Amino acid sequence: MPELLVESAGVPRARAMVARAEWAARTFATYDKPSVDRIVRAAAKALADHAAEFAKAAVAETGFGVADHKALKNLACSTGLVDHYRDHDYVTPRIDVDAKIVEVPRPAGVIFALTPSTNPVATTSFKILLALMTRSAVIVSPHPLAKDVCSAAAKVMAEAALAAGAPDGVIQWVAEPSIPLINALMTDERVDVIVATGGSAVVRSAYRSGNPAIGVGPGNVPVLVDRTADIPAAAARIIESKSFDNSILCTNESVVIVESAVADKFVSAMVHEGGFLLNPEDRDRIRELVFPDGHFDIRFVGKDATWIAAEAGIRVPANTKVLIAPFDLAVPEEPLAHEKLCPVLGLIKVPTAARGIEVARAVLRITGAGHSAAIHSRDAQTVLAFGAGVPVYRVSVNVGNSLGSSGIHTNLAPSMTIGTGYAGRSSVGENLQPSHLIHWTRLAYNADVREVLPDFTGLSPWTAATGSVPPYPQASNLSTANVAPPRAQDDATELREEIRRLIVEELHQIIKG
Amino acid sequence: MSHDYGFFSFESKDEVLAKSKEFWNPGKTQFWIDEGVPLVIDRREGYFIYDMSGKRLIDTHLNGGTYNLGHRNPEVVSAIESAMTHFDIGNHHFPSLARTALAEALIAGAPPGLTKVVYGSGGGEAIDIALKTARHATQKRKIVSIVKAYHGHTGLAVATGDDRFSKLFLSEQPDDFPHVPFNDLAAMEEALVGRDVAAVIMETIPATYGFPLPNPGYLEAVKAMCERYDALYIADEVQTGLMRTGELWGISKHGISPDIMVTGKGISGGMYPISAVLVNEKAAGWLTEDGFGHISTFGGAEVGCIAALKSLEICSRPETRSMVHYISDLIGRGMRSIQDLYPDWFVGIRQNGVILGLEFADPQGAKFVMRRLYEHGVWAIFSTLDPRVLQFKPGLLLTPELCEELLDRAQVAIGLARDDVARAGRKAS
Ligand SMILES: Cc1ncc(COP(=O)(O)O)c(C=O)c1O
């Protein structure tokens, strides 16, 4: 076999995708609001129609997570997201009469979106819809573990968007992701912004790429339950949230910190909800098993609590959802204080809420700064002290953190990408939302009162999308140019041939007649 | 400033021009000086070529599509570099790795019915192969082409074209090579009705004639006539192939499955000469009867095959197709709005994809535009056989920015050329 030096497969194709995306973005940036709405709705619906199917496929392909929970997120990140932003407008110019400033939204252009294995379809849908709402083209690069289901998801959305009038190539995806390919795309100067969700390595290289980037850091969620909390409710919410999608999200609780005064009551309530309290020997066994040599064994990512217990030789009730592992000190050498991508929950008892805040800070010193934390309390003072003391940019209050921080059970921006801000080495501290993907051109009038702002109401620089974009390149002398052939889909050749035959037949008639 | 290229050096551009006349081609060298396009291409990269003076030009001549993918396309360059670590031209007598692989790829993307590939080293040779193939298959001699056809300058090909190039070398063969006017079905039928024609050879859009578009149904009707009168249909896709029309082969847009199809120029990305003839089973007989029937040492050179495999793959990408549709839309709209500025001067736009013939209201109009474009950083060539018409062939992989820049330059240059013509007219009268 000769050794030929050939560029890594897919890299040239990926560059071609960026070139195509540039064209799509250029055209999409001129679409008006009704056209954009139509496209966004169509793409969201296409994903929602497959929510359950893609959820199952994601679990099957990655080997982790819970299909029902993923289906819920798929809906939340498709039609749910569109519904949430129903009254928002990222297209029409805004007029600030008092400031005498007119603001024209300008899309990012070409977005390179990396999606994780843990939330594959929901994040894919989320980022695609954010791009569409703000009129950018997007290239999705899924995590290699979830590439098939993400490609399938991107494809149904792309087809629906196209059918609704989106420019060709506005949604593209990398079917076979690889490190060289991702590097090539990240460093491609034609990419306007990288939106990276995934491991730290990916996020760091996004920031190193030289391109504008929005990447978010990891989580390691501490949750404080103080003596004023509604204990049964807190226990139920925490168990539900910790077991959500078998705890593979960056938003699942990692360590629960409880005030001693209510600890026993709280632990029994958690057990009642499906928690299983490990005794010290079993706790050590779980630690040994899940963190051999102190490092997390990825075999356990997103696995059921009962399966993990069985692997450790621990008998637990069949309805066990979460294994509760008590320990005393949150320090780096304690594996249970680290992020655990499986339904094992650390438990630390503290004498006071103030001490609890210190422990929460200790958890976040290990990892997860800037991300999220939760508190269950009825005391505003404590909630405020927690919020001010713990270095995160969102705190879920009296709600499970998995769906709380991601804005599904709170009124935060619904998001699969949790901005970890400067504390978490990110440029964005909010939940990623459409507004992060546009900048505004501000037409600023002379502040002098003699200079009057004319009436801009009803003016729009954008146009409605009509027909296929771009139009099929008919010969300029063809009177049949208005017979639009089918879109530039590779599998549409047959249909195209059929139409071609019909046209030719017609022409023959004309020539003969 | 001396120009040292390592392998050779020149003191100045003037020295190059002088020696070009002395040792190479005085006629051609002088022609371009006289035309106001004193170009000696130095650096080349993407869609830019640079004169020795450093002047940058956007290339929209692309040598008839040779540089479809840009000059020194990095993917093609790297394919050739890799290929050269293992392959050379190969031995044309033996079955070959690269020739087989390319043939399979060409057939996979070809109009239905084409089954085998014969290789040449240039377009003219490929045309000769096509014509010989048709003669063998039909056992007839006559080849019908259109008036002002251009299929190259080799032995048979030159006879299909304008007699400017055959007479010079005493090579006209009017009896065997009748020419009929383009878009004239009656004339075509008259030429074919005697059933003594081996083949009609037809460019899908005649390039050197200024890209006059076939009337709707014309090519389809010619193909039908070929079937009726037992002649083969040879599609010369040297300029119209390889995605220029927004489909891989221009002829596919007409739903025509030719008996023989010729490709060259852009097939190997302008980096290594190669050409190919695709034939259907009806035409392929000689390849079995006497496989040594056409011999060409460099035909199907294996390094060229690899360049071609890569170029064909790039041209066939859905991304490329999509971009060509975008480019053709933007350039088409841009040209129409320039035309709106000068309707009495810029009188016509012939367009199919990124093939454009721009018509001007003066018998030599395209030469005026060519000069002004050159001055304004764009290289596009007039049509040799109809100098009213400028050939304008933007690349397949142009960026939106470069298209916009190209249109800016074109708008100014076309306007200035109009004034030039008016001035020249005043002087003449
Ligand atoms: C349509 C067409 N066919 C054939 C040829 C001949 O190709 P070559 O110059 O490679 O011999 C040309 C060259 O310009 C051409 O334009």
PDB file of N, CA and C in Angstrom, chain B residues 149-191:
ATOM      1  N   ALA B 149     -18.216  27.443 -35.318  1.00  0.00           N
ATOM      2  CA  ALA B 149     -17.930  26.503 -34.228  1.00  0.00           C
ATOM      3  C   ALA B 149     -16.459  26.617 -33.851  1.00  0.00           C
ATOM      4  N   TYR B 150     -16.178  26.205 -32.630  1.00  0.00           N
ATOM      5  CA  TYR B 150     -14.786  26.119 -32.209  1.00  0.00           C
ATOM      6  C   TYR B 150     -14.628  24.883 -31.354  1.00  0.00           C
ATOM      7  N   HIS B 151     -13.887  23.918 -31.871  1.00  0.00           N
ATOM      8  CA  HIS B 151     -13.686  22.692 -31.104  1.00  0.00           C
ATOM      9  C   HIS B 151     -12.208  22.362 -30.969  1.00  0.00           C
ATOM     10  N   GLY B 152     -11.338  23.328 -31.271  1.00  0.00           N
ATOM     11  CA  GLY B 152      -9.912  23.084 -31.137  1.00  0.00           C
ATOM     12  C   GLY B 152      -9.211  23.079 -32.479  1.00  0.00           C
ATOM     13  N   HIS B 153      -7.897  22.924 -32.424  1.00  0.00           N
ATOM     14  CA  HIS B 153      -7.103  23.123 -33.625  1.00  0.00           C
ATOM     15  C   HIS B 153      -6.316  21.908 -34.084  1.00  0.00           C
ATOM     16  N   THR B 154      -6.650  20.757 -33.584  1.00  0.00           N
ATOM     17  CA  THR B 154      -5.989  19.538 -34.052  1.00  0.00           C
ATOM     18  C   THR B 154      -6.578  19.134 -35.398  1.00  0.00           C
ATOM     19  N   GLY B 155      -6.013  18.079 -35.958  1.00  0.00           N
ATOM     20  CA  GLY B 155      -6.297  17.687 -37.337  1.00  0.00           C
ATOM     21  C   GLY B 155      -7.759  17.667 -37.741  1.00  0.00           C
ATOM     22  N   LEU B 156      -8.582  16.959 -37.020  1.00  0.00           N
ATOM     23  CA  LEU B 156      -9.984  16.895 -37.395  1.00  0.00           C
ATOM     24  C   LEU B 156     -10.767  18.047 -36.793  1.00  0.00           C
ATOM     25  N   ALA B 157     -10.449  18.364 -35.558  1.00  0.00           N
ATOM     26  CA  ALA B 157     -11.198  19.406 -34.851  1.00  0.00           C
ATOM     27  C   ALA B 157     -11.173  20.719 -35.633  1.00  0.00           C
ATOM     28  N   VAL B 158     -10.022  21.045 -36.191  1.00  0.00           N
ATOM     29  CA  VAL B 158      -9.890  22.343 -36.859  1.00  0.00           C
ATOM     30  C   VAL B 158     -10.830  22.435 -38.060  1.00  0.00           C
ATOM     31  N   ALA B 159     -11.124  21.286 -38.636  1.00  0.00           N
ATOM     32  CA  ALA B 159     -12.001  21.288 -39.808  1.00  0.00           C
ATOM     33  C   ALA B 159     -13.458  21.550 -39.436  1.00  0.00           C
ATOM     34  N   THR B 160     -13.790  21.376 -38.175  1.00  0.00           N
ATOM     35  CA  THR B 160     -15.169  21.650 -37.756  1.00  0.00           C
ATOM     36  C   THR B 160     -15.388  23.150 -37.523  1.00  0.00           C
ATOM     37  N   GLY B 161     -14.287  23.900 -37.500  1.00  0.00           N
ATOM     38  CA  GLY B 161     -14.405  25.300 -37.075  1.00  0.00           C
ATOM     39  C   GLY B 161     -14.301  26.296 -38.212  1.00  0.00           C
ATOM     40  N   ASP B 162     -14.213  27.534 -37.795  1.00  0.00           N
ATOM     41  CA  ASP B 162     -14.133  28.649 -38.729  1.00  0.00           C
ATOM     42  C   ASP B 162     -12.918  28.493 -39.633  1.00  0.00           C
ATOM     43  N   ASP B 163     -13.074  28.827 -40.919  1.00  0.00           N
ATOM     44  CA  ASP B 163     -11.961  28.528 -41.833  1.00  0.00           C
ATOM     45  C   ASP B 163     -10.756  29.444 -41.655  1.00  0.00           C
ATOM     46  N   ARG B 164     -10.905  30.469 -40.786  1.00  0.00           N
ATOM     47  CA  ARG B 164      -9.721  31.285 -40.473  1.00  0.00           C
ATOM     48  C   ARG B 164      -8.554  30.390 -40.044  1.00  0.00           C
ATOM     49  N   PHE B 165      -8.877  29.353 -39.274  1.00  0.00           N
ATOM     50  CA  PHE B 165      -7.802  28.539 -38.699  1.00  0.00           C
ATOM     51  C   PHE B 165      -7.445  27.320 -39.550  1.00  0.00           C
ATOM     52  N   SER B 166      -8.350  26.916 -40.444  1.00  0.00           N
ATOM     53  CA  SER B 166      -8.005  25.763 -41.288  1.00  0.00           C
ATOM     54  C   SER B 166      -7.303  26.212 -42.569  1.00  0.00           C
ATOM     55  N   LYS B 167      -7.788  27.303 -43.146  1.00  0.00           N
ATOM     56  CA  LYS B 167      -7.200  27.795 -44.398  1.00  0.00           C
ATOM     57  C   LYS B 167      -5.718  28.100 -44.243  1.00  0.00           C
ATOM     58  N   LEU B 168      -5.385  28.680 -43.107  1.00  0.00           N
ATOM     59  CA  LEU B 168      -4.008  29.068 -42.818  1.00  0.00           C
ATOM     60  C   LEU B 168      -3.059  27.899 -43.038  1.00  0.00           C
ATOM     61  N   PHE B 169      -3.561  26.725 -42.707  1.00  0.00           N
ATOM     62  CA  PHE B 169      -2.707  25.530 -42.816  1.00  0.00           C
ATOM     63  C   PHE B 169      -3.178  24.601 -43.938  1.00  0.00           C
ATOM     64  N   LEU B 170      -3.946  25.154 -44.863  1.00  0.00           N
ATOM     65  CA  LEU B 170      -4.441  24.384 -46.001  1.00  0.00           C
ATOM     66  C   LEU B 170      -5.164  23.122 -45.523  1.00  0.00           C
ATOM     67  N   SER B 171      -5.986  23.298 -44.498  1.00  0.00           N
ATOM     68  CA  SER B 171      -6.608  22.129 -43.883  1.00  0.00           C
ATOM     69  C   SER B 171      -8.127  22.126 -43.964  1.00  0.00           C
ATOM     70  N   GLU B 172      -8.727  22.969 -44.838  1.00  0.00           N
ATOM     71  CA  GLU B 172     -10.179  22.904 -44.943  1.00  0.00           C
ATOM     72  C   GLU B 172     -10.576  21.593 -45.599  1.00  0.00           C
ATOM     73  N   GLN B 173     -11.673  21.034 -45.124  1.00  0.00           N
ATOM     74  CA  GLN B 173     -12.184  19.812 -45.746  1.00  0.00           C
ATOM     75  C   GLN B 173     -13.691  19.970 -45.879  1.00  0.00           C
ATOM     76  N   PRO B 174     -14.128  20.926 -46.703  1.00  0.00           N
ATOM     77  CA  PRO B 174     -15.557  21.276 -46.716  1.00  0.00           C
ATOM     78  C   PRO B 174     -16.473  20.100 -47.052  1.00  0.00           C
ATOM     79  N   ASP B 175     -16.009  19.163 -47.825  1.00  0.00           N
ATOM     80  CA  ASP B 175     -16.912  18.071 -48.197  1.00  0.00           C
ATOM     81  C   ASP B 175     -17.236  17.179 -47.019  1.00  0.00           C
ATOM     82  N   ASP B 176     -16.214  16.894 -46.228  1.00  0.00           N
ATOM     83  CA  ASP B 176     -16.435  16.013 -45.089  1.00  0.00           C
ATOM     84  C   ASP B 176     -16.917  16.760 -43.853  1.00  0.00           C
ATOM     85  N   PHE B 177     -16.788  18.086 -43.875  1.00  0.00           N
ATOM     86  CA  PHE B 177     -17.125  18.863 -42.685  1.00  0.00           C
ATOM     87  C   PHE B 177     -18.077  20.015 -43.005  1.00  0.00           C
ATOM     88  N   PRO B 178     -19.308  19.700 -43.361  1.00  0.00           N
ATOM     89  CA  PRO B 178     -20.259  20.785 -43.637  1.00  0.00           C
ATOM     90  C   PRO B 178     -20.575  21.579 -42.372  1.00  0.00           C
ATOM     91  N   HIS B 179     -20.746  22.893 -42.551  1.00  0.00           N
ATOM     92  CA  HIS B 179     -21.091  23.770 -41.423  1.00  0.00           C
ATOM     93  C   HIS B 179     -22.491  24.312 -41.655  1.00  0.00           C
ATOM     94  N   VAL B 180     -23.323  24.281 -40.627  1.00  0.00           N
ATOM     95  CA  VAL B 180     -24.673  24.826 -40.769  1.00  0.00           C
ATOM     96  C   VAL B 180     -24.865  25.938 -39.746  1.00  0.00           C
ATOM     97  N   PRO B 181     -25.728  26.908 -40.063  1.00  0.00           N
ATOM     98  CA  PRO B 181     -25.922  28.004 -39.103  1.00  0.00           C
ATOM     99  C   PRO B 181     -26.530  27.488 -37.792  1.00  0.00           C
ATOM    100  N   PHE B 182     -26.086  28.119 -36.729  1.00  0.00           N
ATOM    101  CA  PHE B 182     -26.574  27.757 -35.387  1.00  0.00           C
ATOM    102  C   PHE B 182     -28.040  28.143 -35.264  1.00  0.00           C
ATOM    103  N   ASN B 183     -28.775  27.354 -34.534  1.00  0.00           N
ATOM    104  CA  ASN B 183     -30.193  27.629 -34.254  1.00  0.00           C
ATOM    105  C   ASN B 183     -31.066  27.537 -35.497  1.00  0.00           C
ATOM    106  N   ASP B 184     -30.554  26.895 -36.529  1.00  0.00           N
ATOM    107  CA  ASP B 184     -31.322  26.767 -37.767  1.00  0.00           C
ATOM    108  C   ASP B 184     -31.632  25.285 -37.983  1.00  0.00           C
ATOM    109  N   LEU B 185     -32.826  24.902 -37.564  1.00  0.00           N
ATOM    110  CA  LEU B 185     -33.165  23.477 -37.607  1.00  0.00           C
ATOM    111  C   LEU B 185     -33.347  22.983 -39.038  1.00  0.00           C
ATOM    112  N   ALA B 186     -33.848  23.862 -39.902  1.00  0.00           N
ATOM    113  CA  ALA B 186     -34.056  23.452 -41.289  1.00  0.00           C
ATOM    114  C   ALA B 186     -32.714  23.128 -41.932  1.00  0.00           C
ATOM    115  N   ALA B 187     -31.724  23.993 -41.698  1.00  0.00           N
ATOM    116  CA  ALA B 187     -30.396  23.753 -42.269  1.00  0.00           C
ATOM    117  C   ALA B 187     -29.804  22.461 -41.719  1.00  0.00           C
ATOM    118  N   MET B 188     -30.028  22.238 -40.441  1.00  0.00           N
ATOM    119  CA  MET B 188     -29.513  21.018 -39.827  1.00  0.00           C
ATOM    120  C   MET B 188     -30.145  19.793 -40.480  1.00  0.00           C
ATOM    121  N   GLU B 189     -31.437  19.878 -40.669  1.00  0.00           N
ATOM    122  CA  GLU B 189     -32.134  18.717 -41.244  1.00  0.00           C
ATOM    123  C   GLU B 189     -31.635  18.464 -42.663  1.00  0.00           C
ATOM    124  N   GLU B 190     -31.434  19.549 -43.378  1.00  0.00           N
ATOM    125  CA  GLU B 190     -30.934  19.411 -44.745  1.00  0.00           C
ATOM    126  C   GLU B 190     -29.570  18.713 -44.767  1.00  0.00           C
ATOM    127  N   ALA B 191     -28.743  19.038 -43.774  1.00  0.00           N
ATOM    128  CA  ALA B 191     -27.412  18.435 -43.712  1.00  0.00           C
ATOM    129  C   ALA B 191     -27.485  16.959 -43.350  1.00  0.00           C
TER     130      ALA B 191
END
